[in-house]
PDB file of C-alpha atoms in Angstrom:
ATOM      1  CA  ASP I  97      -0.103  -0.037   0.217  1.00 62.00           C
ATOM      2  CA  ALA I  98       1.501   3.504  -1.011  1.00 82.00           C
ATOM      3  CA  GLY I  99       1.964   5.362   1.801  1.00 94.00           C
ATOM      4  CA  VAL I 100       1.103   9.736   2.299  1.00 97.00           C
ATOM      5  CA  ILE I 101       2.040  11.449  -1.175  1.00 97.00           C
ATOM      6  CA  GLN I 102       3.603  14.989  -1.017  1.00 98.00           C
ATOM      7  CA  SER I 103       4.140  17.088  -3.790  1.00 97.00           C
ATOM      8  CA  PRO I 104       6.595  18.529  -4.971  1.00 97.00           C
ATOM      9  CA  ARG I 105       9.680  17.241  -2.892  1.00 96.00           C
ATOM     10  CA  HIS I 106      11.205  21.021  -3.840  1.00 97.00           C
ATOM     11  CA  GLU I 107      10.084  24.420  -4.701  1.00 97.00           C
ATOM     12  CA  VAL I 108      11.846  27.268  -5.336  1.00 97.00           C
ATOM     13  CA  THR I 109       9.909  29.976  -5.982  1.00 97.00           C
ATOM     14  CA  GLU I 110      10.530  33.914  -5.612  1.00 97.00           C
ATOM     15  CA  MET I 111       9.138  36.032  -2.582  1.00 97.00           C
ATOM     16  CA  GLY I 112       5.593  37.148  -3.316  1.00 96.00           C
ATOM     17  CA  GLN I 113       4.543  34.017  -5.546  1.00 97.00           C
ATOM     18  CA  GLU I 114       1.734  31.910  -4.736  1.00 97.00           C
ATOM     19  CA  VAL I 115       3.072  28.534  -3.645  1.00 98.00           C
ATOM     20  CA  THR I 116       0.637  25.366  -2.788  1.00 98.00           C
ATOM     21  CA  LEU I 117       1.353  22.030  -1.531  1.00 98.00           C
ATOM     22  CA  ARG I 118      -0.037  18.588  -2.071  1.00 98.00           C
ATOM     23  CA  CYS I 119      -0.777  16.043  -0.056  1.00 98.00           C
ATOM     24  CA  LYS I 120      -2.303  12.400  -0.729  1.00 98.00           C
ATOM     25  CA  PRO I 121      -2.762  10.506   2.861  1.00 97.00           C
ATOM     26  CA  ILE I 122      -2.957   6.816   3.283  1.00 96.00           C
ATOM     27  CA  SER I 123      -6.251   5.655   2.044  1.00 95.00           C
ATOM     28  CA  GLY I 124      -9.008   4.724   4.729  1.00 94.00           C
ATOM     29  CA  HIS I 125      -7.165   7.344   7.331  1.00 95.00           C
ATOM     30  CA  ASP I 126      -9.414   9.315   8.622  1.00 94.00           C
ATOM     31  CA  TYR I 127      -6.873  12.503  10.220  1.00 94.00           C
ATOM     32  CA  LEU I 128      -4.722  14.542   8.102  1.00 95.00           C
ATOM     33  CA  PHE I 129      -2.251  17.066   9.965  1.00 95.00           C
ATOM     34  CA  TRP I 130      -0.134  19.670   8.321  1.00 97.00           C
ATOM     35  CA  TYR I 131       3.312  20.233  10.141  1.00 96.00           C
ATOM     36  CA  ARG I 132       5.910  22.292   8.997  1.00 96.00           C
ATOM     37  CA  GLN I 133      10.257  22.102  10.456  1.00 95.00           C
ATOM     38  CA  THR I 134      12.854  24.201  10.507  1.00 93.00           C
ATOM     39  CA  MET I 135      16.231  24.289  12.392  1.00 88.00           C
ATOM     40  CA  MET I 136      15.178  26.752  14.951  1.00 86.00           C
ATOM     41  CA  ARG I 137      11.881  25.431  15.667  1.00 86.00           C
ATOM     42  CA  GLY I 138      11.461  21.630  14.945  1.00 88.00           C
ATOM     43  CA  LEU I 139       8.258  20.163  13.860  1.00 91.00           C
ATOM     44  CA  GLU I 140       5.323  22.355  14.436  1.00 91.00           C
ATOM     45  CA  LEU I 141       1.613  21.517  13.568  1.00 92.00           C
ATOM     46  CA  LEU I 142      -0.308  23.664  11.571  1.00 95.00           C
ATOM     47  CA  ILE I 143      -3.550  22.453  11.459  1.00 95.00           C
ATOM     48  CA  TYR I 144      -4.879  19.134  11.388  1.00 94.00           C
ATOM     49  CA  PHE I 145      -8.852  17.838   9.753  1.00 95.00           C
ATOM     50  CA  ASN I 146     -10.489  15.121  10.681  1.00 94.00           C
ATOM     51  CA  ASN I 147     -13.040  13.435   8.311  1.00 95.00           C
ATOM     52  CA  ASN I 148     -12.401  16.502   6.144  1.00 95.00           C
ATOM     53  CA  VAL I 149     -13.154  19.014   7.872  1.00 96.00           C
ATOM     54  CA  PRO I 150     -10.696  21.401   9.724  1.00 95.00           C
ATOM     55  CA  ILE I 151     -10.397  20.928  13.571  1.00 92.00           C
ATOM     56  CA  ASP I 152      -7.468  23.225  14.955  1.00 91.00           C
ATOM     57  CA  ASP I 153      -5.943  25.625  13.031  1.00 93.00           C
ATOM     58  CA  SER I 154      -4.037  27.503  15.844  1.00 91.00           C
ATOM     59  CA  GLY I 155      -0.784  26.852  14.086  1.00 91.00           C
ATOM     60  CA  MET I 156      -0.859  27.892  11.037  1.00 94.00           C
ATOM     61  CA  PRO I 157       1.490  31.468  10.988  1.00 87.00           C
ATOM     62  CA  GLU I 158      -1.253  33.732   9.627  1.00 85.00           C
ATOM     63  CA  ASP I 159      -3.547  34.643   6.974  1.00 90.00           C
ATOM     64  CA  ARG I 160      -1.273  34.123   3.917  1.00 95.00           C
ATOM     65  CA  PHE I 161      -1.548  30.449   4.756  1.00 97.00           C
ATOM     66  CA  SER I 162      -4.655  28.408   4.158  1.00 97.00           C
ATOM     67  CA  ALA I 163      -5.407  24.660   3.603  1.00 98.00           C
ATOM     68  CA  LYS I 164      -8.049  22.710   2.367  1.00 97.00           C
ATOM     69  CA  MET I 165      -9.425  19.025   2.226  1.00 98.00           C
ATOM     70  CA  PRO I 166     -11.781  18.911  -0.297  1.00 97.00           C
ATOM     71  CA  ASN I 167     -11.987  14.938   0.296  1.00 95.00           C
ATOM     72  CA  ALA I 168     -10.324  11.945   1.798  1.00 95.00           C
ATOM     73  CA  SER I 169      -7.984  11.646  -0.550  1.00 96.00           C
ATOM     74  CA  PHE I 170      -6.631  14.628  -1.110  1.00 96.00           C
ATOM     75  CA  SER I 171      -5.687  18.030   1.032  1.00 98.00           C
ATOM     76  CA  THR I 172      -3.245  21.725   0.347  1.00 98.00           C
ATOM     77  CA  LEU I 173      -1.504  23.985   2.100  1.00 98.00           C
ATOM     78  CA  LYS I 174      -1.200  27.074   0.217  1.00 98.00           C
ATOM     79  CA  ILE I 175       0.624  29.947   0.881  1.00 97.00           C
ATOM     80  CA  GLN I 176       0.046  33.463  -0.518  1.00 97.00           C
ATOM     81  CA  PRO I 177       1.827  35.684  -1.219  1.00 96.00           C
ATOM     82  CA  SER I 178       5.289  33.596   0.313  1.00 96.00           C
ATOM     83  CA  GLU I 179       7.776  35.546   2.237  1.00 96.00           C
ATOM     84  CA  PRO I 180      11.709  34.120   2.608  1.00 97.00           C
ATOM     85  CA  ARG I 181      10.961  33.390   6.652  1.00 95.00           C
ATOM     86  CA  ASP I 182       8.545  31.070   5.085  1.00 96.00           C
ATOM     87  CA  SER I 183      11.069  28.748   3.833  1.00 97.00           C
ATOM     88  CA  ALA I 184      10.969  25.384   5.737  1.00 97.00           C
ATOM     89  CA  VAL I 185      10.137  21.653   4.866  1.00 97.00           C
ATOM     90  CA  TYR I 186       6.600  21.179   5.009  1.00 98.00           C
ATOM     91  CA  PHE I 187       5.277  17.666   6.229  1.00 98.00           C
ATOM     92  CA  CYS I 188       1.907  16.121   5.558  1.00 97.00           C
ATOM     93  CA  ALA I 189       1.289  13.077   7.685  1.00 95.00           C
ATOM     94  CA  SER I 190      -2.046  11.197   8.100  1.00 95.00           C
ATOM     95  CA  SER I 191      -3.322   8.329  10.226  1.00 92.00           C
ATOM     96  CA  PHE I 192      -6.042   6.375  11.315  1.00 91.00           C
ATOM     97  CA  GLY I 193      -8.000   7.345  14.808  1.00 84.00           C
ATOM     98  CA  MET I 194      -6.972   9.263  17.501  1.00 73.00           C
ATOM     99  CA  ALA I 195      -3.648   6.845  18.793  1.00 70.00           C
ATOM    100  CA  GLY I 196      -1.170   9.270  17.403  1.00 70.00           C
ATOM    101  CA  GLU I 197       0.278   6.913  15.062  1.00 86.00           C
ATOM    102  CA  LEU I 198       1.235   9.482  12.276  1.00 91.00           C
ATOM    103  CA  PHE I 199       2.704   8.264   9.110  1.00 93.00           C
ATOM    104  CA  PHE I 200       4.333  11.478   7.471  1.00 95.00           C
ATOM    105  CA  GLY I 201       5.035  11.902   3.923  1.00 96.00           C
ATOM    106  CA  GLU I 202       8.794  12.695   2.356  1.00 95.00           C
ATOM    107  CA  GLY I 203       7.940  16.362   2.769  1.00 97.00           C
ATOM    108  CA  SER I 204       7.578  19.338   0.524  1.00 98.00           C
ATOM    109  CA  ARG I 205      11.220  21.314   0.837  1.00 97.00           C
ATOM    110  CA  LEU I 206      10.198  24.983   0.578  1.00 98.00           C
ATOM    111  CA  THR I 207      12.917  27.770  -0.263  1.00 98.00           C
ATOM    112  CA  VAL I 208      11.268  31.342  -0.832  1.00 97.00           C
ATOM    113  CA  LEU I 209      14.235  33.494  -2.664  1.00 96.00           C
TER     114      LEU I 209
ATOM    115  CA  GLY Q 119       3.907  25.921  20.119  1.00 51.00           C
ATOM    116  CA  GLN Q 120       4.740  24.320  22.523  1.00 58.00           C
ATOM    117  CA  GLN Q 121       8.047  21.530  22.522  1.00 66.00           C
ATOM    118  CA  LEU Q 122       9.024  19.014  24.811  1.00 86.00           C
ATOM    119  CA  ASN Q 123      12.677  18.717  26.039  1.00 91.00           C
ATOM    120  CA  GLN Q 124      14.646  16.226  24.677  1.00 94.00           C
ATOM    121  CA  SER Q 125      18.174  15.472  26.417  1.00 95.00           C
ATOM    122  CA  PRO Q 126      20.878  14.637  24.751  1.00 95.00           C
ATOM    123  CA  GLN Q 127      20.634  17.278  21.678  1.00 93.00           C
ATOM    124  CA  SER Q 128      23.441  15.402  19.800  1.00 95.00           C
ATOM    125  CA  MET Q 129      24.984  12.286  20.165  1.00 94.00           C
ATOM    126  CA  PHE Q 130      28.660  10.672  18.728  1.00 94.00           C
ATOM    127  CA  ILE Q 131      28.738   7.175  19.491  1.00 93.00           C
ATOM    128  CA  GLN Q 132      30.721   4.147  18.233  1.00 94.00           C
ATOM    129  CA  GLU Q 133      29.028   0.840  16.795  1.00 95.00           C
ATOM    130  CA  GLY Q 134      28.215  -0.781  19.269  1.00 95.00           C
ATOM    131  CA  GLU Q 135      27.305   0.600  22.169  1.00 96.00           C
ATOM    132  CA  ASP Q 136      23.975   0.964  23.375  1.00 96.00           C
ATOM    133  CA  VAL Q 137      22.386   4.382  23.384  1.00 95.00           C
ATOM    134  CA  SER Q 138      19.782   6.502  26.318  1.00 97.00           C
ATOM    135  CA  MET Q 139      18.200   9.008  25.095  1.00 97.00           C
ATOM    136  CA  ASN Q 140      15.264  10.748  26.801  1.00 96.00           C
ATOM    137  CA  CYS Q 141      12.087  13.668  26.923  1.00 96.00           C
ATOM    138  CA  THR Q 142      10.656  15.358  29.987  1.00 95.00           C
ATOM    139  CA  SER Q 143       7.165  18.052  29.473  1.00 93.00           C
ATOM    140  CA  SER Q 144       5.486  20.445  31.584  1.00 90.00           C
ATOM    141  CA  SER Q 145       2.207  18.624  30.918  1.00 88.00           C
ATOM    142  CA  ILE Q 146       0.967  15.515  31.146  1.00 91.00           C
ATOM    143  CA  PHE Q 147       0.349  13.191  28.194  1.00 92.00           C
ATOM    144  CA  ASN Q 148      -2.324   9.718  27.815  1.00 91.00           C
ATOM    145  CA  THR Q 149       0.233   8.583  24.632  1.00 93.00           C
ATOM    146  CA  TRP Q 150       3.965   8.961  24.015  1.00 94.00           C
ATOM    147  CA  LEU Q 151       5.623   7.786  20.738  1.00 94.00           C
ATOM    148  CA  TRP Q 152       8.939   7.550  19.616  1.00 96.00           C
ATOM    149  CA  TYR Q 153       9.536   8.478  16.103  1.00 96.00           C
ATOM    150  CA  LYS Q 154      13.176   8.401  13.852  1.00 97.00           C
ATOM    151  CA  GLN Q 155      14.124  10.886  11.284  1.00 96.00           C
ATOM    152  CA  ASP Q 156      16.308  10.025   8.239  1.00 95.00           C
ATOM    153  CA  PRO Q 157      17.803  12.745   6.183  1.00 89.00           C
ATOM    154  CA  GLY Q 158      15.297  13.602   3.521  1.00 89.00           C
ATOM    155  CA  GLU Q 159      12.863  11.870   4.959  1.00 93.00           C
ATOM    156  CA  GLY Q 160       9.627  12.341   7.097  1.00 95.00           C
ATOM    157  CA  PRO Q 161       9.741  10.845  10.402  1.00 95.00           C
ATOM    158  CA  VAL Q 162       8.777   7.265  10.732  1.00 95.00           C
ATOM    159  CA  LEU Q 163       7.290   5.584  13.874  1.00 94.00           C
ATOM    160  CA  LEU Q 164       9.375   3.322  15.996  1.00 96.00           C
ATOM    161  CA  ILE Q 165       7.292   3.161  19.403  1.00 95.00           C
ATOM    162  CA  ALA Q 166       4.065   3.765  20.563  1.00 93.00           C
ATOM    163  CA  LEU Q 167       3.709   3.951  24.575  1.00 94.00           C
ATOM    164  CA  TYR Q 168      -0.268   3.977  25.858  1.00 92.00           C
ATOM    165  CA  LYS Q 169       0.088   3.519  29.594  1.00 93.00           C
ATOM    166  CA  ALA Q 170       2.381   5.186  32.271  1.00 93.00           C
ATOM    167  CA  GLY Q 171       4.880   2.761  33.369  1.00 94.00           C
ATOM    168  CA  GLU Q 172       4.856   0.919  30.550  1.00 94.00           C
ATOM    169  CA  LEU Q 173       8.282  -0.573  28.984  1.00 95.00           C
ATOM    170  CA  THR Q 174       8.088  -1.592  25.647  1.00 95.00           C
ATOM    171  CA  SER Q 175      10.696  -3.074  23.063  1.00 95.00           C
ATOM    172  CA  ASN Q 176      10.975  -3.246  18.881  1.00 93.00           C
ATOM    173  CA  GLY Q 177      13.922  -5.114  18.581  1.00 95.00           C
ATOM    174  CA  ARG Q 178      16.971  -3.492  20.024  1.00 96.00           C
ATOM    175  CA  LEU Q 179      14.759  -0.490  20.793  1.00 97.00           C
ATOM    176  CA  THR Q 180      13.274  -0.107  24.408  1.00 97.00           C
ATOM    177  CA  ALA Q 181      10.759   2.694  25.114  1.00 97.00           C
ATOM    178  CA  GLN Q 182       9.457   3.451  28.698  1.00 97.00           C
ATOM    179  CA  PHE Q 183       6.598   5.468  29.330  1.00 96.00           C
ATOM    180  CA  GLY Q 184       7.681   7.807  32.648  1.00 94.00           C
ATOM    181  CA  ILE Q 185       5.187   7.268  36.125  1.00 94.00           C
ATOM    182  CA  THR Q 186       4.532  10.497  36.266  1.00 93.00           C
ATOM    183  CA  ARG Q 187       3.130  10.572  32.727  1.00 92.00           C
ATOM    184  CA  LYS Q 188       5.374  14.054  32.053  1.00 93.00           C
ATOM    185  CA  ASP Q 189       8.634  11.908  30.329  1.00 95.00           C
ATOM    186  CA  SER Q 190       9.387   9.094  28.553  1.00 97.00           C
ATOM    187  CA  PHE Q 191      12.969   7.484  27.576  1.00 97.00           C
ATOM    188  CA  LEU Q 192      13.922   5.401  24.878  1.00 98.00           C
ATOM    189  CA  ASN Q 193      17.301   2.545  24.710  1.00 97.00           C
ATOM    190  CA  ILE Q 194      19.068   1.752  21.996  1.00 97.00           C
ATOM    191  CA  SER Q 195      21.210  -1.646  22.155  1.00 96.00           C
ATOM    192  CA  ALA Q 196      23.987  -2.380  20.088  1.00 96.00           C
ATOM    193  CA  SER Q 197      24.165   0.708  17.418  1.00 95.00           C
ATOM    194  CA  ILE Q 198      24.875  -0.032  13.768  1.00 94.00           C
ATOM    195  CA  PRO Q 199      25.495   2.631  10.682  1.00 93.00           C
ATOM    196  CA  SER Q 200      21.848   2.631  10.239  1.00 93.00           C
ATOM    197  CA  ASP Q 201      20.845   4.177  13.466  1.00 95.00           C
ATOM    198  CA  VAL Q 202      21.698   7.164  12.474  1.00 95.00           C
ATOM    199  CA  GLY Q 203      19.190   9.905  12.220  1.00 96.00           C
ATOM    200  CA  ILE Q 204      17.144  12.480  14.160  1.00 96.00           C
ATOM    201  CA  TYR Q 205      15.536  10.354  16.883  1.00 97.00           C
ATOM    202  CA  PHE Q 206      12.093  12.359  17.805  1.00 95.00           C
ATOM    203  CA  CYS Q 207       9.783  11.877  20.821  1.00 95.00           C
ATOM    204  CA  ALA Q 208       6.384  13.175  20.524  1.00 93.00           C
ATOM    205  CA  GLY Q 209       3.300  13.241  23.502  1.00 92.00           C
ATOM    206  CA  GLN Q 210      -0.664  13.385  23.417  1.00 89.00           C
ATOM    207  CA  GLY Q 211      -2.585  14.652  25.342  1.00 83.00           C
ATOM    208  CA  THR Q 212      -6.486  14.766  25.454  1.00 76.00           C
ATOM    209  CA  ALA Q 213      -6.943  16.335  21.580  1.00 72.00           C
ATOM    210  CA  SER Q 214      -5.454  14.514  18.913  1.00 68.00           C
ATOM    211  CA  LYS Q 215      -2.892  16.737  17.714  1.00 77.00           C
ATOM    212  CA  LEU Q 216       0.712  15.575  19.010  1.00 85.00           C
ATOM    213  CA  THR Q 217       3.389  17.804  20.383  1.00 89.00           C
ATOM    214  CA  PHE Q 218       7.120  17.105  18.933  1.00 91.00           C
ATOM    215  CA  GLY Q 219      10.255  17.030  20.922  1.00 92.00           C
ATOM    216  CA  THR Q 220      13.373  18.991  19.660  1.00 90.00           C
ATOM    217  CA  GLY Q 221      15.763  16.200  18.253  1.00 93.00           C
ATOM    218  CA  THR Q 222      17.967  13.854  19.476  1.00 95.00           C
ATOM    219  CA  ARG Q 223      20.916  13.926  16.383  1.00 95.00           C
ATOM    220  CA  LEU Q 224      22.792  10.597  16.910  1.00 96.00           C
ATOM    221  CA  GLN Q 225      26.003   9.783  14.833  1.00 94.00           C
ATOM    222  CA  VAL Q 226      27.072   6.309  15.169  1.00 90.00           C
ATOM    223  CA  THR Q 227      31.009   5.568  14.210  1.00 86.00           C
ATOM    224  CA  LEU Q 228      32.508   2.818  12.557  1.00 80.00           C
TER     225      LEU Q 228
END
């Protein structure tokens, strides 16, 4: 069975551009999480969904960030406009139930110049 | 956001040595988990602990859920080169979301 699939793996963009990161969770999982990883702040939870409904978005840095989950097999994280301080690795993870056993994708490394 | 404190931050050990690392929190957690992250990859779950005092093994790995529910320990016995990576603890309280530790970077020399 395929794991969590993220795209793109790498993105380099200029400040002010819109960035869209994509995630396909593991089939059958009902929770989806978006994390951001940086050297300074480690792994930070941005937002998570349960059955496609956003439950907690308190980790989203500001209004420039938005996330959607239109169906059980797809989610997007959008940054508009992007800034250099958004440079990080963004991970999507999914789980079945609340047991905490998250399965992570390989991440999307974003560089904003 | 809140983070768990892991120690040590990094370790350099020789192949065959045992490794110990721990994680502490000011909050009580109901579940503790340990993940390993290889370079360029996402974290992978190693061990999950669900009960205070629980001691669980997975091959050469052993982890314990602290009795106070505010800490957890991970031990790796007889380290090998493929143990290299970053080890993260994570705690889960009453909400669904996990809080991750600051990570322990492990280097193994031959």
